[in-house]
GROMACS .gro file of C-alpha atoms in nm:
model
  506
    1MET     CA    1   6.994  -1.929  -2.831
    2LYS     CA    2   6.872  -1.887  -2.475
    3LEU     CA    3   7.137  -1.714  -2.265
    4TYR     CA    4   7.150  -1.678  -1.887
    5LEU     CA    5   7.383  -1.416  -1.741
    6LYS     CA    6   7.496  -1.443  -1.380
    7GLY     CA    7   7.700  -1.180  -1.196
    8HIS     CA    8   7.695  -0.924  -1.479
    9GLU     CA    9   7.481  -0.750  -1.742
   10TYR     CA   10   7.721  -0.757  -2.036
   11LYS     CA   11   7.452  -0.852  -2.286
   12TYR     CA   12   7.611  -0.672  -2.579
   13ALA     CA   13   7.948  -0.843  -2.526
   14VAL     CA   14   7.780  -1.184  -2.516
   15GLU     CA   15   7.566  -1.103  -2.820
   16GLN     CA   16   7.878  -1.004  -3.017
   17MET     CA   17   8.044  -1.339  -2.944
   18LEU     CA   18   7.725  -1.531  -3.022
   19LEU     CA   19   7.693  -1.366  -3.364
   20THR     CA   20   8.062  -1.428  -3.433
   21MET     CA   21   8.062  -1.796  -3.341
   22PHE     CA   22   7.701  -1.891  -3.425
   23PRO     CA   23   7.588  -1.645  -3.695
   24ALA     CA   24   7.255  -1.823  -3.749
   25GLU     CA   25   7.159  -1.778  -3.383
   26ARG     CA   26   7.001  -1.475  -3.219
   27PRO     CA   27   7.023  -1.401  -2.844
   28ASP     CA   28   6.730  -1.469  -2.612
   29PHE     CA   29   6.837  -1.351  -2.267
   30THR     CA   30   6.639  -1.541  -2.007
   31GLU     CA   31   6.601  -1.626  -1.639
   32GLU     CA   32   6.438  -1.958  -1.718
   33ALA     CA   33   6.588  -2.303  -1.681
   34GLN     CA   34   6.722  -2.480  -1.986
   35GLY     CA   35   6.460  -2.672  -2.179
   36GLU     CA   36   6.510  -3.005  -2.351
   37ASN     CA   37   6.668  -3.000  -2.696
   38GLU     CA   38   6.739  -2.627  -2.670
   39ASN     CA   39   7.058  -2.445  -2.755
   40TYR     CA   40   7.150  -2.276  -2.429
   41GLY     CA   41   7.432  -2.085  -2.264
   42THR     CA   42   7.521  -1.975  -1.912
   43VAL     CA   43   7.776  -1.694  -1.879
   44LYS     CA   44   7.896  -1.625  -1.525
   45LEU     CA   45   8.126  -1.358  -1.383
   46GLY     CA   46   8.265  -1.351  -1.031
   47TYR     CA   47   8.568  -1.299  -0.808
   48THR     CA   48   8.787  -1.575  -0.672
   49GLY     CA   49   9.083  -1.462  -0.463
   50LYS     CA   50   9.306  -1.232  -0.665
   51PHE     CA   51   9.119  -1.282  -0.991
   52ALA     CA   52   8.798  -1.187  -1.165
   53SER     CA   53   8.685  -1.500  -1.348
   54ALA     CA   54   8.437  -1.564  -1.629
   55THR     CA   55   8.294  -1.906  -1.710
   56THR     CA   56   8.071  -1.995  -2.004
   57VAL     CA   57   7.891  -2.327  -2.045
   58LEU     CA   58   7.727  -2.381  -2.384
   59THR     CA   59   7.502  -2.658  -2.507
   60VAL     CA   60   7.453  -2.661  -2.884
   61ASN     CA   61   7.283  -2.945  -3.070
   62GLY     CA   62   7.332  -3.170  -2.769
   63VAL     CA   63   7.704  -3.096  -2.729
   64THR     CA   64   7.818  -2.918  -2.411
   65ALA     CA   65   8.146  -2.732  -2.358
   66ARG     CA   66   8.297  -2.501  -2.100
   67GLY     CA   67   8.526  -2.199  -2.142
   68ASN     CA   68   8.713  -2.002  -1.875
   69ALA     CA   69   8.902  -1.672  -1.867
   70ARG     CA   70   9.030  -1.452  -1.587
   71VAL     CA   71   9.210  -1.127  -1.508
   72SER     CA   72   9.404  -1.012  -1.203
   73VAL     CA   73   9.208  -0.768  -0.985
   74GLU     CA   74   9.524  -0.557  -0.971
   75LYS     CA   75   9.461  -0.461  -1.334
   76LEU     CA   76   9.114  -0.327  -1.257
   77GLU     CA   77   9.250   0.023  -1.203
   78ASP     CA   78   8.952   0.246  -1.282
   79LYS     CA   79   8.593   0.221  -1.398
   80TYR     CA   80   8.675   0.232  -1.770
   81GLU     CA   81   8.954  -0.026  -1.750
   82THR     CA   82   8.746  -0.249  -1.523
   83GLU     CA   83   8.455  -0.251  -1.768
   84ARG     CA   84   8.687  -0.319  -2.061
   85LEU     CA   85   8.872  -0.607  -1.897
   86LEU     CA   86   8.563  -0.771  -1.748
   87GLN     CA   87   8.389  -0.766  -2.086
   88LYS     CA   88   8.705  -0.904  -2.242
   89ILE     CA   89   8.713  -1.212  -2.017
   90VAL     CA   90   8.338  -1.266  -2.061
   91LYS     CA   91   8.385  -1.272  -2.438
   92GLN     CA   92   8.694  -1.492  -2.418
   93SER     CA   93   8.519  -1.748  -2.198
   94PHE     CA   94   8.233  -1.765  -2.449
   95TYR     CA   95   8.478  -1.790  -2.737
   96LYS     CA   96   8.669  -2.079  -2.581
   97ALA     CA   97   8.351  -2.277  -2.518
   98ALA     CA   98   8.223  -2.210  -2.869
   99VAL     CA   99   8.551  -2.317  -3.033
  100LYS     CA  100   8.531  -2.651  -2.851
  101ILE     CA  101   8.184  -2.708  -2.996
  102THR     CA  102   8.233  -2.580  -3.350
  103GLY     CA  103   8.601  -2.650  -3.409
  104ILE     CA  104   8.604  -2.315  -3.592
  105HIS     CA  105   8.868  -2.052  -3.520
  106PRO     CA  106   8.756  -1.719  -3.677
  107VAL     CA  107   9.031  -1.519  -3.845
  108TRP     CA  108   8.980  -1.239  -3.591
  109GLY     CA  109   8.976  -1.480  -3.298
  110SER     CA  110   8.778  -1.349  -3.003
  111LEU     CA  111   8.793  -0.987  -3.124
  112THR     CA  112   8.439  -0.866  -3.184
  113GLY     CA  113   8.463  -0.486  -3.201
  114ILE     CA  114   8.428  -0.300  -3.528
  115ARG     CA  115   8.761  -0.119  -3.482
  116PRO     CA  116   9.046  -0.369  -3.426
  117ALA     CA  117   9.307  -0.114  -3.541
  118LYS     CA  118   9.195   0.127  -3.270
  119LEU     CA  119   9.259  -0.144  -3.010
  120ALA     CA  120   9.612  -0.199  -3.144
  121ALA     CA  121   9.681   0.175  -3.153
  122ASN     CA  122   9.562   0.216  -2.793
  123MET     CA  123   9.800  -0.059  -2.683
  124MET     CA  124  10.095   0.111  -2.851
  125GLU     CA  125   9.998   0.452  -2.712
  126LYS     CA  126  10.005   0.300  -2.362
  127GLY     CA  127  10.367   0.199  -2.414
  128MET     CA  128  10.354  -0.149  -2.565
  129THR     CA  129  10.598  -0.210  -2.847
  130ALA     CA  130  10.462  -0.309  -3.187
  131GLY     CA  131  10.606  -0.656  -3.132
  132LYS     CA  132  10.423  -0.700  -2.803
  133VAL     CA  133  10.098  -0.579  -2.956
  134ARG     CA  134  10.133  -0.834  -3.237
  135LEU     CA  135  10.196  -1.105  -2.978
  136ALA     CA  136   9.892  -0.998  -2.773
  137LEU     CA  137   9.668  -1.007  -3.079
  138ARG     CA  138   9.792  -1.357  -3.160
  139LYS     CA  139   9.806  -1.511  -2.813
  140GLU     CA  140   9.538  -1.329  -2.613
  141TYR     CA  141   9.280  -1.284  -2.886
  142GLY     CA  142   9.366  -1.564  -3.130
  143VAL     CA  143   9.387  -1.335  -3.436
  144TYR     CA  144   9.538  -1.499  -3.746
  145PRO     CA  145   9.886  -1.372  -3.847
  146GLU     CA  146   9.772  -1.214  -4.176
  147ARG     CA  147   9.496  -1.024  -3.993
  148VAL     CA  148   9.746  -0.910  -3.730
  149LYS     CA  149   9.953  -0.762  -4.012
  150LEU     CA  150   9.650  -0.581  -4.158
  151CYS     CA  151   9.552  -0.453  -3.816
  152MET     CA  152   9.897  -0.316  -3.739
  153GLU     CA  153   9.928  -0.142  -4.076
  154ALA     CA  154   9.594   0.033  -4.024
  155ALA     CA  155   9.680   0.118  -3.662
  156ILE     CA  156  10.004   0.286  -3.767
  157LYS     CA  157   9.822   0.487  -4.036
  158GLY     CA  158   9.577   0.607  -3.773
  159MET     CA  159   9.853   0.701  -3.529
  160GLU     CA  160  10.032   0.898  -3.800
  161LEU     CA  161   9.717   1.096  -3.879
  162LYS     CA  162   9.648   1.153  -3.510
  163LYS     CA  163   9.987   1.321  -3.468
  164SER     CA  164   9.892   1.576  -3.734
  165LEU     CA  165   9.565   1.676  -3.565
  166ASP     CA  166   9.508   1.993  -3.367
  167TYR     CA  167   9.230   2.022  -3.110
  168ASN     CA  168   9.000   2.211  -3.347
  169ASP     CA  169   9.042   1.994  -3.658
  170ILE     CA  170   8.719   1.842  -3.789
  171ALA     CA  171   8.569   1.679  -4.098
  172LEU     CA  172   8.232   1.749  -4.257
  173TYR     CA  173   7.990   1.484  -4.384
  174VAL     CA  174   7.681   1.545  -4.595
  175GLY     CA  175   7.431   1.261  -4.640
  176ILE     CA  176   7.223   1.248  -4.959
  177PRO     CA  177   6.977   0.962  -4.890
  178PHE     CA  178   6.867   0.887  -5.246
  179CYS     CA  179   6.963   0.610  -5.491
  180PRO     CA  180   6.843   0.521  -5.843
  181THR     CA  181   6.728   0.180  -5.712
  182ARG     CA  182   6.785  -0.017  -5.394
  183CYS     CA  183   7.045  -0.294  -5.408
  184ALA     CA  184   6.961  -0.637  -5.268
  185TYR     CA  185   7.228  -0.613  -4.996
  186CYS     CA  186   7.150  -0.256  -4.888
  187SER     CA  187   7.017  -0.157  -4.546
  188PHE     CA  188   7.119   0.209  -4.562
  189VAL     CA  189   6.854   0.470  -4.503
  190SER     CA  190   6.800   0.577  -4.860
  191HIS     CA  191   6.508   0.609  -5.102
  192SER     CA  192   6.507   0.507  -5.465
  193THR     CA  193   6.435   0.808  -5.684
  194GLU     CA  194   6.173   0.600  -5.865
  195LYS     CA  195   5.953   0.645  -5.557
  196SER     CA  196   6.082   0.967  -5.403
  197MET     CA  197   6.176   1.210  -5.680
  198LYS     CA  198   5.927   1.463  -5.539
  199LEU     CA  199   6.119   1.469  -5.208
  200ILE     CA  200   6.453   1.581  -5.353
  201GLU     CA  201   6.377   1.954  -5.382
  202PRO     CA  202   6.226   1.995  -5.032
  203PHE     CA  203   6.511   1.782  -4.898
  204LEU     CA  204   6.769   2.016  -5.053
  205THR     CA  205   6.591   2.319  -4.908
  206ALA     CA  206   6.603   2.161  -4.561
  207LEU     CA  207   6.967   2.060  -4.611
  208GLU     CA  208   7.066   2.415  -4.705
  209ARG     CA  209   6.909   2.537  -4.382
  210GLU     CA  210   7.103   2.282  -4.177
  211ILE     CA  211   7.428   2.368  -4.358
  212THR     CA  212   7.373   2.741  -4.295
  213GLU     CA  213   7.304   2.705  -3.923
  214THR     CA  214   7.578   2.447  -3.868
  215GLY     CA  215   7.828   2.668  -4.050
  216LYS     CA  216   7.758   2.949  -3.803
  217ILE     CA  217   7.842   2.719  -3.511
  218VAL     CA  218   8.161   2.587  -3.670
  219LYS     CA  219   8.282   2.939  -3.748
  220GLU     CA  220   8.199   3.066  -3.399
  221LEU     CA  221   8.405   2.785  -3.245
  222GLU     CA  222   8.687   2.845  -3.495
  223LEU     CA  223   8.691   2.481  -3.596
  224ASN     CA  224   8.924   2.386  -3.880
  225VAL     CA  225   8.773   2.180  -4.163
  226ARG     CA  226   9.031   1.939  -4.303
  227SER     CA  227   8.805   1.708  -4.500
  228VAL     CA  228   8.462   1.711  -4.665
  229TYR     CA  229   8.279   1.391  -4.759
  230ILE     CA  230   7.948   1.379  -4.946
  231GLY     CA  231   7.798   1.032  -4.917
  232GLY     CA  232   7.464   0.860  -4.910
  233GLY     CA  233   7.285   0.689  -5.066
  234THR     CA  234   7.422   0.797  -5.398
  235PRO     CA  235   7.489   1.173  -5.410
  236THR     CA  236   7.514   1.170  -5.789
  237THR     CA  237   7.148   1.072  -5.799
  238LEU     CA  238   7.112   1.452  -5.789
  239ASN     CA  239   7.140   1.629  -6.122
  240ASP     CA  240   7.429   1.864  -6.195
  241VAL     CA  241   7.238   2.178  -6.086
  242GLN     CA  242   7.131   2.018  -5.758
  243LEU     CA  243   7.481   1.888  -5.692
  244ALA     CA  244   7.627   2.234  -5.752
  245ARG     CA  245   7.370   2.376  -5.512
  246VAL     CA  246   7.487   2.147  -5.229
  247ILE     CA  247   7.858   2.209  -5.286
  248ASP     CA  248   7.813   2.585  -5.323
  249SER     CA  249   7.621   2.594  -4.996
  250LEU     CA  250   7.915   2.429  -4.819
  251TYR     CA  251   8.160   2.689  -4.954
  252GLU     CA  252   7.925   2.973  -4.864
  253ASN     CA  253   7.882   2.863  -4.502
  254PHE     CA  254   8.213   2.702  -4.403
  255ASP     CA  255   8.572   2.820  -4.422
  256LEU     CA  256   8.729   2.552  -4.641
  257LYS     CA  257   9.066   2.716  -4.709
  258ASN     CA  258   9.252   2.445  -4.511
  259MET     CA  259   9.056   2.156  -4.662
  260GLU     CA  260   9.294   1.876  -4.766
  261GLU     CA  261   9.045   1.653  -4.946
  262PHE     CA  262   8.694   1.676  -5.084
  263CYS     CA  263   8.535   1.337  -5.146
  264VAL     CA  264   8.213   1.253  -5.327
  265GLU     CA  265   8.067   0.903  -5.321
  266ALA     CA  266   7.949   0.895  -5.681
  267GLY     CA  267   7.893   0.524  -5.635
  268ARG     CA  268   7.668   0.399  -5.910
  269PRO     CA  269   7.822   0.439  -6.257
  270ASP     CA  270   7.475   0.486  -6.407
  271THR     CA  271   7.447   0.818  -6.218
  272ILE     CA  272   7.775   0.963  -6.348
  273ASN     CA  273   7.791   1.198  -6.646
  274GLU     CA  274   8.026   1.469  -6.767
  275ALA     CA  275   7.811   1.759  -6.645
  276LYS     CA  276   7.814   1.630  -6.287
  277LEU     CA  277   8.185   1.556  -6.301
  278ARG     CA  278   8.256   1.909  -6.428
  279VAL     CA  279   8.049   2.055  -6.143
  280MET     CA  280   8.254   1.858  -5.891
  281LYS     CA  281   8.592   1.923  -6.052
  282ASP     CA  282   8.527   2.297  -6.088
  283ARG     CA  283   8.432   2.314  -5.719
  284GLY     CA  284   8.740   2.149  -5.577
  285VAL     CA  285   8.634   1.787  -5.536
  286THR     CA  286   8.955   1.582  -5.519
  287ARG     CA  287   8.839   1.223  -5.467
  288ILE     CA  288   8.562   1.031  -5.643
  289SER     CA  289   8.427   0.687  -5.560
  290ILE     CA  290   8.296   0.468  -5.840
  291ASN     CA  291   8.162   0.150  -5.686
  292PRO     CA  292   8.094  -0.141  -5.920
  293GLN     CA  293   8.077  -0.399  -5.632
  294THR     CA  294   8.131  -0.661  -5.904
  295MET     CA  295   8.229  -0.669  -6.271
  296SER     CA  296   8.002  -0.966  -6.344
  297ASP     CA  297   7.685  -0.869  -6.529
  298THR     CA  298   7.513  -1.177  -6.389
  299VAL     CA  299   7.591  -1.076  -6.031
  300LEU     CA  300   7.496  -0.713  -6.101
  301GLU     CA  301   7.154  -0.832  -6.212
  302ALA     CA  302   7.122  -1.055  -5.904
  303ILE     CA  303   7.182  -0.763  -5.667
  304GLY     CA  304   6.942  -0.527  -5.846
  305ARG     CA  305   7.191  -0.305  -6.026
  306ARG     CA  306   7.058  -0.165  -6.352
  307HIS     CA  307   7.389  -0.116  -6.523
  308THR     CA  308   7.653  -0.333  -6.684
  309SER     CA  309   8.022  -0.380  -6.620
  310GLN     CA  310   8.086  -0.179  -6.937
  311ALA     CA  311   7.912   0.117  -6.771
  312VAL     CA  312   8.172   0.098  -6.495
  313LEU     CA  313   8.454   0.111  -6.747
  314ASP     CA  314   8.292   0.403  -6.928
  315ALA     CA  315   8.235   0.598  -6.604
  316TYR     CA  316   8.593   0.540  -6.497
  317ALA     CA  317   8.734   0.660  -6.830
  318LEU     CA  318   8.509   0.967  -6.824
  319THR     CA  319   8.613   1.054  -6.467
  320ARG     CA  320   8.980   1.032  -6.563
  321SER     CA  321   8.923   1.245  -6.872
  322VAL     CA  322   8.771   1.523  -6.660
  323GLY     CA  323   9.092   1.527  -6.458
  324PHE     CA  324   9.034   1.344  -6.130
  325ASP     CA  325   9.360   1.212  -5.986
  326VAL     CA  326   9.222   1.002  -5.700
  327ILE     CA  327   8.953   0.743  -5.767
  328ASN     CA  328   8.828   0.481  -5.523
  329MET     CA  329   8.646   0.167  -5.634
  330ASP     CA  330   8.447  -0.062  -5.402
  331LEU     CA  331   8.400  -0.437  -5.434
  332ILE     CA  332   8.196  -0.675  -5.219
  333ALA     CA  333   8.309  -1.031  -5.147
  334GLY     CA  334   8.026  -1.280  -5.099
  335LEU     CA  335   7.753  -1.141  -5.326
  336PRO     CA  336   7.469  -1.369  -5.443
  337THR     CA  337   7.557  -1.590  -5.744
  338ASP     CA  338   7.923  -1.482  -5.726
  339THR     CA  339   8.203  -1.738  -5.717
  340VAL     CA  340   8.567  -1.733  -5.615
  341GLU     CA  341   8.672  -1.727  -5.979
  342GLY     CA  342   8.419  -1.456  -6.055
  343PHE     CA  343   8.548  -1.239  -5.772
  344LYS     CA  344   8.905  -1.289  -5.889
  345ALA     CA  345   8.807  -1.179  -6.240
  346THR     CA  346   8.641  -0.869  -6.094
  347LEU     CA  347   8.948  -0.772  -5.894
  348ASP     CA  348   9.174  -0.838  -6.191
  349ALA     CA  349   8.959  -0.605  -6.403
  350LEU     CA  350   8.983  -0.327  -6.145
  351PHE     CA  351   9.353  -0.387  -6.105
  352GLU     CA  352   9.397  -0.317  -6.474
  353LEU     CA  353   9.220   0.018  -6.434
  354ASP     CA  354   9.476   0.115  -6.169
  355PRO     CA  355   9.264   0.329  -5.931
  356GLU     CA  356   9.439   0.495  -5.636
  357ASN     CA  357   9.209   0.326  -5.383
  358ILE     CA  358   9.034  -0.010  -5.385
  359THR     CA  359   8.801  -0.093  -5.098
  360ILE     CA  360   8.713  -0.457  -5.037
  361HIS     CA  361   8.393  -0.508  -4.839
  362THR     CA  362   8.262  -0.836  -4.704
  363LEU     CA  363   7.888  -0.887  -4.748
  364SER     CA  364   7.704  -0.804  -4.426
  365LEU     CA  365   7.369  -0.979  -4.384
  366LYS     CA  366   7.172  -0.701  -4.221
  367LYS     CA  367   6.804  -0.701  -4.132
  368GLY     CA  368   6.571  -0.556  -4.391
  369THR     CA  369   6.784  -0.633  -4.696
  370ARG     CA  370   6.628  -0.824  -4.984
  371ILE     CA  371   6.894  -1.094  -4.948
  372THR     CA  372   6.798  -1.155  -4.585
  373LEU     CA  373   6.422  -1.127  -4.635
  374GLU     CA  374   6.418  -1.362  -4.934
  375GLY     CA  375   6.680  -1.604  -4.803
  376THR     CA  376   6.892  -1.559  -5.116
  377PRO     CA  377   7.181  -1.811  -5.136
  378ILE     CA  378   7.527  -1.658  -5.100
  379PRO     CA  379   7.884  -1.795  -5.115
  380ASP     CA  380   7.988  -1.982  -4.801
  381GLU     CA  381   8.254  -1.875  -4.550
  382LYS     CA  382   8.526  -2.080  -4.719
  383ALA     CA  383   8.461  -1.915  -5.056
  384VAL     CA  384   8.453  -1.566  -4.904
  385GLY     CA  385   8.782  -1.639  -4.726
  386GLU     CA  386   8.941  -1.739  -5.057
  387MET     CA  387   8.814  -1.418  -5.219
  388LEU     CA  388   8.960  -1.200  -4.945
  389ASN     CA  389   9.291  -1.385  -4.937
  390TYR     CA  390   9.328  -1.344  -5.313
  391ALA     CA  391   9.256  -0.972  -5.281
  392MET     CA  392   9.506  -0.934  -4.998
  393GLU     CA  393   9.786  -1.105  -5.188
  394LYS     CA  394   9.720  -0.931  -5.521
  395LEU     CA  395   9.680  -0.583  -5.378
  396MET     CA  396   9.990  -0.600  -5.159
  397ALA     CA  397  10.194  -0.733  -5.450
  398GLY     CA  398  10.061  -0.450  -5.667
  399GLY     CA  399  10.170  -0.168  -5.438
  400TYR     CA  400   9.850  -0.115  -5.239
  401MET     CA  401   9.859  -0.104  -4.859
  402PRO     CA  402   9.575  -0.127  -4.607
  403TYR     CA  403   9.508   0.212  -4.451
  404TYR     CA  404   9.181   0.156  -4.267
  405LEU     CA  405   8.966  -0.140  -4.173
  406TYR     CA  406   8.651  -0.214  -3.983
  407ARG     CA  407   8.415  -0.499  -3.907
  408GLN     CA  408   8.035  -0.523  -3.888
  409LYS     CA  409   7.767  -0.739  -3.733
  410PHE     CA  410   7.629  -1.021  -3.948
  411MET     CA  411   7.936  -1.015  -4.173
  412SER     CA  412   8.000  -1.329  -4.376
  413GLY     CA  413   8.261  -1.541  -4.199
  414GLY     CA  414   8.328  -1.270  -3.940
  415PHE     CA  415   8.575  -1.110  -4.182
  416GLU     CA  416   8.632  -0.737  -4.244
  417ASN     CA  417   8.616  -0.437  -4.478
  418ILE     CA  418   8.952  -0.294  -4.584
  419GLY     CA  419   9.048   0.025  -4.761
  420TRP     CA  420   9.357  -0.026  -4.978
  421SER     CA  421   9.558   0.268  -5.101
  422LYS     CA  422   9.856   0.353  -5.314
  423GLU     CA  423  10.123   0.562  -5.148
  424GLY     CA  424  10.003   0.914  -5.077
  425ALA     CA  425   9.638   0.841  -5.161
  426ASP     CA  426   9.496   0.763  -4.815
  427SER     CA  427   9.163   0.926  -4.734
  428PHE     CA  428   9.175   1.153  -4.427
  429TYR     CA  429   8.802   1.109  -4.372
  430ASN     CA  430   8.805   0.730  -4.378
  431ILE     CA  431   9.087   0.702  -4.126
  432ALA     CA  432   8.942   0.974  -3.901
  433ILE     CA  433   8.596   0.823  -3.880
  434MET     CA  434   8.704   0.462  -3.842
  435GLU     CA  435   8.962   0.533  -3.573
  436GLU     CA  436   8.745   0.805  -3.412
  437LEU     CA  437   9.029   1.058  -3.424
  438CYS     CA  438   8.839   1.384  -3.463
  439THR     CA  439   8.491   1.530  -3.473
  440ILE     CA  440   8.278   1.455  -3.778
  441VAL     CA  441   8.008   1.720  -3.818
  442ALA     CA  442   7.739   1.546  -4.020
  443MET     CA  443   7.447   1.702  -4.206
  444GLY     CA  444   7.170   1.557  -4.418
  445GLY     CA  445   6.935   1.260  -4.404
  446GLY     CA  446   7.037   0.983  -4.166
  447ALA     CA  447   7.361   1.166  -4.081
  448SER     CA  448   7.526   1.109  -3.744
  449THR     CA  449   7.753   1.376  -3.597
  450LYS     CA  450   8.034   1.231  -3.385
  451LEU     CA  451   8.185   1.473  -3.134
  452VAL     CA  452   8.534   1.378  -3.015
  453ALA     CA  453   8.724   1.540  -2.727
  454PRO     CA  454   9.087   1.475  -2.831
  455HIS     CA  455   9.243   1.498  -2.483
  456THR     CA  456   9.005   1.251  -2.314
  457GLY     CA  457   8.870   1.048  -2.605
  458LYS     CA  458   8.515   1.124  -2.492
  459ILE     CA  459   8.268   1.071  -2.775
  460GLU     CA  460   7.909   1.189  -2.809
  461ARG     CA  461   7.670   1.169  -3.103
  462ILE     CA  462   7.391   1.374  -3.256
  463PHE     CA  463   7.156   1.183  -3.486
  464ASN     CA  464   6.956   1.335  -3.770
  465ALA     CA  465   6.618   1.201  -3.875
  466LYS     CA  466   6.663   0.893  -4.090
  467TYR     CA  467   6.424   0.907  -4.383
  468PRO     CA  468   6.401   1.199  -4.627
  469TYR     CA  469   6.042   1.287  -4.537
  470GLU     CA  470   6.123   1.271  -4.163
  471TYR     CA  471   6.428   1.488  -4.217
  472ILE     CA  472   6.225   1.746  -4.408
  473ASP     CA  473   5.946   1.753  -4.148
  474SER     CA  474   6.185   1.774  -3.851
  475ILE     CA  475   6.441   2.020  -3.988
  476GLU     CA  476   6.385   2.267  -3.703
  477LYS     CA  477   6.460   1.993  -3.449
  478VAL     CA  478   6.764   1.889  -3.654
  479VAL     CA  479   6.897   2.245  -3.653
  480SER     CA  480   6.824   2.290  -3.282
  481ALA     CA  481   7.009   1.968  -3.196
  482LYS     CA  482   7.320   2.099  -3.369
  483GLY     CA  483   7.346   2.359  -3.092
  484TYR     CA  484   7.492   2.087  -2.872
  485ILE     CA  485   7.814   2.111  -3.074
  486SER     CA  486   7.884   2.444  -2.904
  487GLU     CA  487   7.808   2.307  -2.559
  488PHE     CA  488   8.032   2.005  -2.614
  489TYR     CA  489   8.329   2.207  -2.740
  490LYS     CA  490   8.302   2.474  -2.475
  491ASN     CA  491   8.277   2.219  -2.194
  492GLU     CA  492   8.489   1.930  -2.322
  493VAL     CA  493   8.754   2.089  -2.544
  494LEU     CA  494   8.803   2.465  -2.531
  495LEU     CA  495   8.803   2.487  -2.151
  496TYR     CA  496   9.034   2.193  -2.095
  497ASN     CA  497   9.314   2.325  -1.872
  498GLY     CA  498   9.676   2.234  -1.929
  499ILE     CA  499   9.646   2.112  -2.286
  500TRP     CA  500   9.443   2.357  -2.491
  501ASN     CA  501   9.435   2.733  -2.443
  502ARG     CA  502   9.139   2.855  -2.244
  503LYS     CA  503   8.896   3.050  -2.460
  504ASP     CA  504   8.635   3.303  -2.358
  505THR     CA  505   8.297   3.131  -2.374
  506ASP     CA  506   8.086   3.404  -2.218
   0.00000   0.00000   0.00000
């Protein structure tokens, strides 16, 4: 869709609304006049009297509609709040025009960000009661009641964890960018071991160097590691000796005595065996993810998985027998060839296994995936909605509660991903990263360190090289970039007067 912005440059905000309301469209920001038979939108922002006003006029398939939204200039208190509120009315004006054309009211209304629970938590931290926040989500943003409930539950979980955090609390992430094969829906930066087995050993050597140098920085700053998460990719693509090598390196270079959880994303059941499980159990891993995505062998074949549903059951039983008390299992709603009844059968099968965590993802149609490139048919929005509603009802009735949620671009139906947990089995790491509560120091291929200043909320990132061969070749640059962690903490955290004790940084 051609889009003309007047009075602002909020391209990302407009793009978010476009993808939410017209998922088949892509933005083409232009200065040109509207052509005949073109889908077109004009999004204006200006000031009229005591208000900042946004107006969107959309023409889609010959139908034209207008949407308006405004905010009092008295609320534009500072630069941050001004930007937030102006983008909000721009998005709401677009949303109102789009609803008139499509007749569709997304379950998350005009909310487009990936962290709706963080928005709700921020409202409550500014003094709004939970009741007023619920009302704002319903009335101002048009969020459906059941999504408001999910959002509030996740927001409260995040606020509870935030209260427990000290200024120097962090989590560690290690990215292992290898998988046995690449799934049809996957856009993660990972290599199938069929093609990249020769890269694993040099990758591990580079990773050990990054772990060693990063550990020195974390110790110097006296940062407190509360959680470790090894993800990917599929970390258990490594053999048991290689896996032990990574975990041992973490213990050798970081002080993990206060670690509350140690998670490994085992993921694919065809990569799990007793030797690897023993390595993890003996080294203090407390939480394992086994991710079937579906329990239909037909759907597994359609998405490129080379294992059966029986392999999932076998891997689960083996993991329990080794002594793991917390297991997470992932499912995806909206996979190719899946049906509502098929998804229900999958969830019922997992429910019988009784894992401590079940994570329900909605298929996200990202660029570069086989599904997108090949135009593979997938369940429609109505079917995906039925899948998610069934999961919500069954999990809540079975004693699971939502503890974190997030949304993504190109997600089927504009829905969400939700982590469900039994009481006492929430993952520190998942809440911390989704609600951006503390620093995540990330190492490995494609890893992204997120530095968080707790008193101001300031966030900065350090990105590692994406692909294994790039990571290996650029390891000196990767290690050098980690030096910014010290600069950030000394300038943004340790020297903050009035909240944290001043530390000598000479």
